[in-house]
mmCIF file of N, CA and C in Angstrom:
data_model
loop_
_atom_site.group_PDB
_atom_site.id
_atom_site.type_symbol
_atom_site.label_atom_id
_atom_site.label_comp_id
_atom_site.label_asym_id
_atom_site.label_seq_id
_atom_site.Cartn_x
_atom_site.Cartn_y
_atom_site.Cartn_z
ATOM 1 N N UNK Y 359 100.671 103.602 81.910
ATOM 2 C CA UNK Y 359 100.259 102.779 83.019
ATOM 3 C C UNK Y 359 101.453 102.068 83.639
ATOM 4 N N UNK Y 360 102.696 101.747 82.548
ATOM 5 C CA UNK Y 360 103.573 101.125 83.236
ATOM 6 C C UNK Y 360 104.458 101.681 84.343
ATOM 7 N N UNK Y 361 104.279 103.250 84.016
ATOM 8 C CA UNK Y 361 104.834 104.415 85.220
ATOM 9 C C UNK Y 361 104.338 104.157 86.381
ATOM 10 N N UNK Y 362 103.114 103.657 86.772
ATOM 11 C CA UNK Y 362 102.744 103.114 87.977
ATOM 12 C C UNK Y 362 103.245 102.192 88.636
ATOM 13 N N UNK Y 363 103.808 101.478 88.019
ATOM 14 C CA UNK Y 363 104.598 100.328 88.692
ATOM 15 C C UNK Y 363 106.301 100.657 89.437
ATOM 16 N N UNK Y 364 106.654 101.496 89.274
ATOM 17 C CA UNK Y 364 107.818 101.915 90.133
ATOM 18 C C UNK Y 364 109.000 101.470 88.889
ATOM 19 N N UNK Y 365 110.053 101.780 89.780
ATOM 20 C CA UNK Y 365 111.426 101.209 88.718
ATOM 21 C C UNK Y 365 111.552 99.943 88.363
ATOM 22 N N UNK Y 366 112.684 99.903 87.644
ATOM 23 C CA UNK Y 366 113.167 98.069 87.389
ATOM 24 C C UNK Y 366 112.879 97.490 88.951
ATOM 25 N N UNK Y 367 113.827 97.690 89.716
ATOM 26 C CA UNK Y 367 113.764 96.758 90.705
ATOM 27 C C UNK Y 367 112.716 96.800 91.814
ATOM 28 N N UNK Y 368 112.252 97.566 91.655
ATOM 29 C CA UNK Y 368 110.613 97.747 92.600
ATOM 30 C C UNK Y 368 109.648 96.414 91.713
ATOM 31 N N UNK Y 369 109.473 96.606 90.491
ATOM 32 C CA UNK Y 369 108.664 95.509 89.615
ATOM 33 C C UNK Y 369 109.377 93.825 90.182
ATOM 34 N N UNK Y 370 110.581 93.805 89.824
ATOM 35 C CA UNK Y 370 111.247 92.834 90.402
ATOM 36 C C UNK Y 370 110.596 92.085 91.410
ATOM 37 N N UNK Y 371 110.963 92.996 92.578
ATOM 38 C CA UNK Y 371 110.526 92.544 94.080
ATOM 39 C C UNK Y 371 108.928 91.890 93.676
ATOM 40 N N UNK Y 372 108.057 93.298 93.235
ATOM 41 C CA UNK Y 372 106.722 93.136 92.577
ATOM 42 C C UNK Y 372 106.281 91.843 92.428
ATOM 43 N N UNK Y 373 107.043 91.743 91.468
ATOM 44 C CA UNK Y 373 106.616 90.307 90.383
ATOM 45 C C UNK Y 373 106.866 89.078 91.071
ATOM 46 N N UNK Y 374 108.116 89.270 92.107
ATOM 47 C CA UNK Y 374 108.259 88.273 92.950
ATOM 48 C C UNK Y 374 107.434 87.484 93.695
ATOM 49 N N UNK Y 375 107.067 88.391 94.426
ATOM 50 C CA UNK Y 375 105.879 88.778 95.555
ATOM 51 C C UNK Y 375 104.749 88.163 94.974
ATOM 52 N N UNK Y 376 104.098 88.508 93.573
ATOM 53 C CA UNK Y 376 103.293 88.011 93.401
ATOM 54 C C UNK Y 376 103.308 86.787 92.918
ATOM 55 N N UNK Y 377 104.439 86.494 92.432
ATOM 56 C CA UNK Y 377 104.195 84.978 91.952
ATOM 57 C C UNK Y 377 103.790 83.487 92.810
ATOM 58 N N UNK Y 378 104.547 83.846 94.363
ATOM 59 C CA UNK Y 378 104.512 83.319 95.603
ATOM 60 C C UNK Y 378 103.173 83.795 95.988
ATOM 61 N N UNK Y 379 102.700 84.422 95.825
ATOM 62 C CA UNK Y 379 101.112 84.724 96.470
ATOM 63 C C UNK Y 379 100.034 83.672 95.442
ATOM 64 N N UNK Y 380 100.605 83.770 94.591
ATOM 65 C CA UNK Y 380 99.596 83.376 93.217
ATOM 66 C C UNK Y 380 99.547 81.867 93.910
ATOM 67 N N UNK Y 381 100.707 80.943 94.812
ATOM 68 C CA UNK Y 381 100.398 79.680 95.005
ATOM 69 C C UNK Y 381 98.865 79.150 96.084
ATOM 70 N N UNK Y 382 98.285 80.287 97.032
ATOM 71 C CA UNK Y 382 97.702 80.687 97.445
ATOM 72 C C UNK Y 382 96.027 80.825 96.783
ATOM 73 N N UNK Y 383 95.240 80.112 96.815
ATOM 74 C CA UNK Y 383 93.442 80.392 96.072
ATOM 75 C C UNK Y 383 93.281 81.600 96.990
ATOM 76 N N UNK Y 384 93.207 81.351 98.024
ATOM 77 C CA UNK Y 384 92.848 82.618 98.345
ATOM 78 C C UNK Y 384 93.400 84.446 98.346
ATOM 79 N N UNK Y 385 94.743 84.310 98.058
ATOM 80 C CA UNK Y 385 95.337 85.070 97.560
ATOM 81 C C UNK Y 385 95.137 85.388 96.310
ATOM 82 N N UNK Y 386 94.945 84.603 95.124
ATOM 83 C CA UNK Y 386 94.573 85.000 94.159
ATOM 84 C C UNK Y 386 92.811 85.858 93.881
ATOM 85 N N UNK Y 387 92.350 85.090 94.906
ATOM 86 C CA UNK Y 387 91.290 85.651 95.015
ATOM 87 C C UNK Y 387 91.278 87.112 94.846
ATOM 88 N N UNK Y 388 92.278 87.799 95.820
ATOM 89 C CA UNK Y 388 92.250 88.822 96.307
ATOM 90 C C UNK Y 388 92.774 89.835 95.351
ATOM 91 N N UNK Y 389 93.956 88.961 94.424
ATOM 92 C CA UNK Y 389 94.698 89.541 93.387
ATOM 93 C C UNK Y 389 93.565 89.939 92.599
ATOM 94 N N UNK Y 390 92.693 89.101 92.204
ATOM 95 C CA UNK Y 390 91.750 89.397 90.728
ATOM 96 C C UNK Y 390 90.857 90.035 91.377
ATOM 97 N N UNK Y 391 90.665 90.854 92.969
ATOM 98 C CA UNK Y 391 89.785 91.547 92.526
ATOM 99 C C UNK Y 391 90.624 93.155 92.995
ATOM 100 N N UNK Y 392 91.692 93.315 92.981
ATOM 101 C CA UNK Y 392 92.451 94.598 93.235
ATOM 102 C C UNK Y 392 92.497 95.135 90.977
ATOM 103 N N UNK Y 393 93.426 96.111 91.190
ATOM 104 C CA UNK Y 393 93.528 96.769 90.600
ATOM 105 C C UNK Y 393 95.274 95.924 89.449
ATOM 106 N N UNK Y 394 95.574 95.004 90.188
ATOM 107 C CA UNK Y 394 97.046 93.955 89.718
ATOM 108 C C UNK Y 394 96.707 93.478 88.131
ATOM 109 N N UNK Y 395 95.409 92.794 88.119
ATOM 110 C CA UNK Y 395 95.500 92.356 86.712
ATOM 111 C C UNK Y 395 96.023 93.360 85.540
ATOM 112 N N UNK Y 396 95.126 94.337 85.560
ATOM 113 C CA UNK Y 396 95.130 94.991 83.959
ATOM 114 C C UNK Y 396 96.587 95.835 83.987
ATOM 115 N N UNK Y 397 97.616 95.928 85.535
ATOM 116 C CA UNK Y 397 98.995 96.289 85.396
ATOM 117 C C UNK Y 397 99.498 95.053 84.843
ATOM 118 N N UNK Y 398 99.292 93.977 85.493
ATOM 119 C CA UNK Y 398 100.183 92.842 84.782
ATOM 120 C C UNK Y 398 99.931 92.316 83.373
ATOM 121 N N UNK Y 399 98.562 92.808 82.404
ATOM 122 C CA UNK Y 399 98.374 92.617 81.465
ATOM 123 C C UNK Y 399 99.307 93.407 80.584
ATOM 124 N N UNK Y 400 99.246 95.123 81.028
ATOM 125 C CA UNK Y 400 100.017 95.441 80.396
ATOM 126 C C UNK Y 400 101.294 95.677 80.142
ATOM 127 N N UNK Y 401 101.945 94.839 81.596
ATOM 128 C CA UNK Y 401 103.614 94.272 81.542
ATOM 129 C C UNK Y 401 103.590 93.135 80.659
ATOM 130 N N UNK Y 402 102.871 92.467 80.331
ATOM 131 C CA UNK Y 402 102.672 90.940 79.645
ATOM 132 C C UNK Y 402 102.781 91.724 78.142
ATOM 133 N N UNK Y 403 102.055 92.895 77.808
ATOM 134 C CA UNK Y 403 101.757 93.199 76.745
ATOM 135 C C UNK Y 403 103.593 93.770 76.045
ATOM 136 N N UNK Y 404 103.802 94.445 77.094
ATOM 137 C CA UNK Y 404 104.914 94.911 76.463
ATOM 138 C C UNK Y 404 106.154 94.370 76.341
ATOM 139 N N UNK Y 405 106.700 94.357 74.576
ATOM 140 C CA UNK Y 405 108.045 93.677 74.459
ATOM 141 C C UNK Y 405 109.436 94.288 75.119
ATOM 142 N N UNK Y 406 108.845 95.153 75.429
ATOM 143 C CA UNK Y 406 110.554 95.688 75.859
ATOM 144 C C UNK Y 406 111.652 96.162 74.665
ATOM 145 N N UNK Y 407 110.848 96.295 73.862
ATOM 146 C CA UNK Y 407 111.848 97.072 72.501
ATOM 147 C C UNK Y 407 111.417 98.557 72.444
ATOM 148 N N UNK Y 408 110.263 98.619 72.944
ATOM 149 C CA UNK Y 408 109.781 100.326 72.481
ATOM 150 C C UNK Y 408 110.464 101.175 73.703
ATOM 151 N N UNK Y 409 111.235 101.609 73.369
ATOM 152 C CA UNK Y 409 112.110 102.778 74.260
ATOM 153 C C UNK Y 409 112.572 101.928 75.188
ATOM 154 N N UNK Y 410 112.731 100.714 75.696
ATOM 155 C CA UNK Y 410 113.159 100.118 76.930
ATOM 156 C C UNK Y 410 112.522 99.995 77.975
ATOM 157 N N UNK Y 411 110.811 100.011 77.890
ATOM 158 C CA UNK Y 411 110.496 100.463 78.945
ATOM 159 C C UNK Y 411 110.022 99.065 79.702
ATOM 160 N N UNK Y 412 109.968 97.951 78.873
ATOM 161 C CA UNK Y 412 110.330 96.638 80.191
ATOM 162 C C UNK Y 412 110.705 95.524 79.415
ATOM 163 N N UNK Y 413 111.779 95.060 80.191
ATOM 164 C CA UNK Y 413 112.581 94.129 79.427
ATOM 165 C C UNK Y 413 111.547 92.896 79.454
ATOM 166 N N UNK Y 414 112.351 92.550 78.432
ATOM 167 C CA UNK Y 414 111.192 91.209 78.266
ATOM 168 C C UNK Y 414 110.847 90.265 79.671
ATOM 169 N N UNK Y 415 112.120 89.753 80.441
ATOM 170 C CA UNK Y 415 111.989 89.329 81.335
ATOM 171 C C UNK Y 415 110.716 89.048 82.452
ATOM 172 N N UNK Y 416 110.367 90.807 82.161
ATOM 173 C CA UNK Y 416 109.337 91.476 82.873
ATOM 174 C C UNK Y 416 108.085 90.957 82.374
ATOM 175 N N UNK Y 417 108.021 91.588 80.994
ATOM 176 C CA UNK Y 417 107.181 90.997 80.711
ATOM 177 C C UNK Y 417 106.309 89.228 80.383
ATOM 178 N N UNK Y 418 107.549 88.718 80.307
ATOM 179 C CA UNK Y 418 107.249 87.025 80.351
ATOM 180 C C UNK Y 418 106.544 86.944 82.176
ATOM 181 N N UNK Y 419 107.385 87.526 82.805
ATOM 182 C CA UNK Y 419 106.885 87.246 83.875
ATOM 183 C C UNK Y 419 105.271 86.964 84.610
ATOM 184 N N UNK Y 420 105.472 88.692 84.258
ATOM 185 C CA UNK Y 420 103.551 89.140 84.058
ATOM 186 C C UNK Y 420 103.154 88.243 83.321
ATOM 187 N N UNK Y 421 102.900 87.440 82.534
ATOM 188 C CA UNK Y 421 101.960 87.058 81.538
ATOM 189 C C UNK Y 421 102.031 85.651 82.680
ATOM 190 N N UNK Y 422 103.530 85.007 83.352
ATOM 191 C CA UNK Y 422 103.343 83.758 83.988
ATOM 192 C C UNK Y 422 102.517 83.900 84.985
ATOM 193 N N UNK Y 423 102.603 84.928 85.643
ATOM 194 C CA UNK Y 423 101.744 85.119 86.748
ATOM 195 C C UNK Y 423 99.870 85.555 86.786
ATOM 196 N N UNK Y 424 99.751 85.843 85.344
ATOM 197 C CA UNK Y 424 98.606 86.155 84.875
ATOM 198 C C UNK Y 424 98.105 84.376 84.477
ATOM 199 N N UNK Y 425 99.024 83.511 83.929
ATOM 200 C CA UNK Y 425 98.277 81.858 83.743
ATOM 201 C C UNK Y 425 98.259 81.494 85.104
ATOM 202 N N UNK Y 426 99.166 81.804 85.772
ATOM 203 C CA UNK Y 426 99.154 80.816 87.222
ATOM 204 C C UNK Y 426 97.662 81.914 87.914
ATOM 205 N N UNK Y 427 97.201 82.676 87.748
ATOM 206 C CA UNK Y 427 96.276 83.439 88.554
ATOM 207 C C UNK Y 427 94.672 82.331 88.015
ATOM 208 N N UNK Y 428 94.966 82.706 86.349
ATOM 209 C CA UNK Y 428 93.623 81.228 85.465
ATOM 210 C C UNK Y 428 94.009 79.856 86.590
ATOM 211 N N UNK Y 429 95.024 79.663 86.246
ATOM 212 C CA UNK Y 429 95.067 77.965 86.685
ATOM 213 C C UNK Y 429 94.430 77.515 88.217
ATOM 214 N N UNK Y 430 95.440 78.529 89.032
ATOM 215 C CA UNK Y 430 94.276 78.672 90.851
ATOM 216 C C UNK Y 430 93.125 78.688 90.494
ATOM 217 N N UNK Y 431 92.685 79.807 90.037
ATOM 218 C CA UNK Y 431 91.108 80.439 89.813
ATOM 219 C C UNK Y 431 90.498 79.079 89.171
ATOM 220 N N UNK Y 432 91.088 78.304 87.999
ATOM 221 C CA UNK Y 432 89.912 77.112 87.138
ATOM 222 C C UNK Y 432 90.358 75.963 88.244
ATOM 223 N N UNK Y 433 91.023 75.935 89.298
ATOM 224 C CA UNK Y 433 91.514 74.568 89.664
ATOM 225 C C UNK Y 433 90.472 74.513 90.866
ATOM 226 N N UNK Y 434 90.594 76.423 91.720
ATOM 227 C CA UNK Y 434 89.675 76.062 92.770
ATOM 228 C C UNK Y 434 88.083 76.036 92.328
ATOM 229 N N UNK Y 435 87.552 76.629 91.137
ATOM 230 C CA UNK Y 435 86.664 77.063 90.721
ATOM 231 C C UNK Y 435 86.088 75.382 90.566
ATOM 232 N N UNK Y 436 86.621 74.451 90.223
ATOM 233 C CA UNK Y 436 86.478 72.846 89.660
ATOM 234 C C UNK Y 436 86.351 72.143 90.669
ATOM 235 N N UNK Y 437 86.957 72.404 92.194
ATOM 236 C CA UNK Y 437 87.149 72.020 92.943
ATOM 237 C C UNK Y 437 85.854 71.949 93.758
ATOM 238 N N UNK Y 438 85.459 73.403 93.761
ATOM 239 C CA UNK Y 438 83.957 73.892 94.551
ATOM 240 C C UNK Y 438 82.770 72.974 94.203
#
């Protein structure tokens, strides 16, 4: 699944992109209902030791952008 995500620096940009969207409720909205989560779960999942296939970096990332997606989602969800 992680082959879907393009090279190192395509994820990069990626991860970028989404982290700046994630500040956004309604953007996140949109995130949790595409196909983004269960890729970024399984960048979160992976250490980056098995063959190299994402450095940790990557993966810390995904997992930040997977709490900041909860935190929008429980902040606007509390809000309503």
């Amino acid at each position: 699944m992680i082959a879907a995500l393009g090279d190192a620096e395509t994820r990069r940009y990626a991860l970028a992109g989404l982290m700046n969207v994630c500040a956004h409720p309604p953007s996140v909205a949109a995130v949790k209902a595409s196909d983004v989560p269960p890729l970024l779960r399984e960048l979160a999942k992976a250490n980056g030791i098995d063959k190299g296939v994402v450095p940790p970096a990557e993966a810390q990332q995904a997992a930040a952008i997977l709490r900041a997606i909860d935190a929008k989602d429980a902040a606007h969800g509390a809000s309503s």
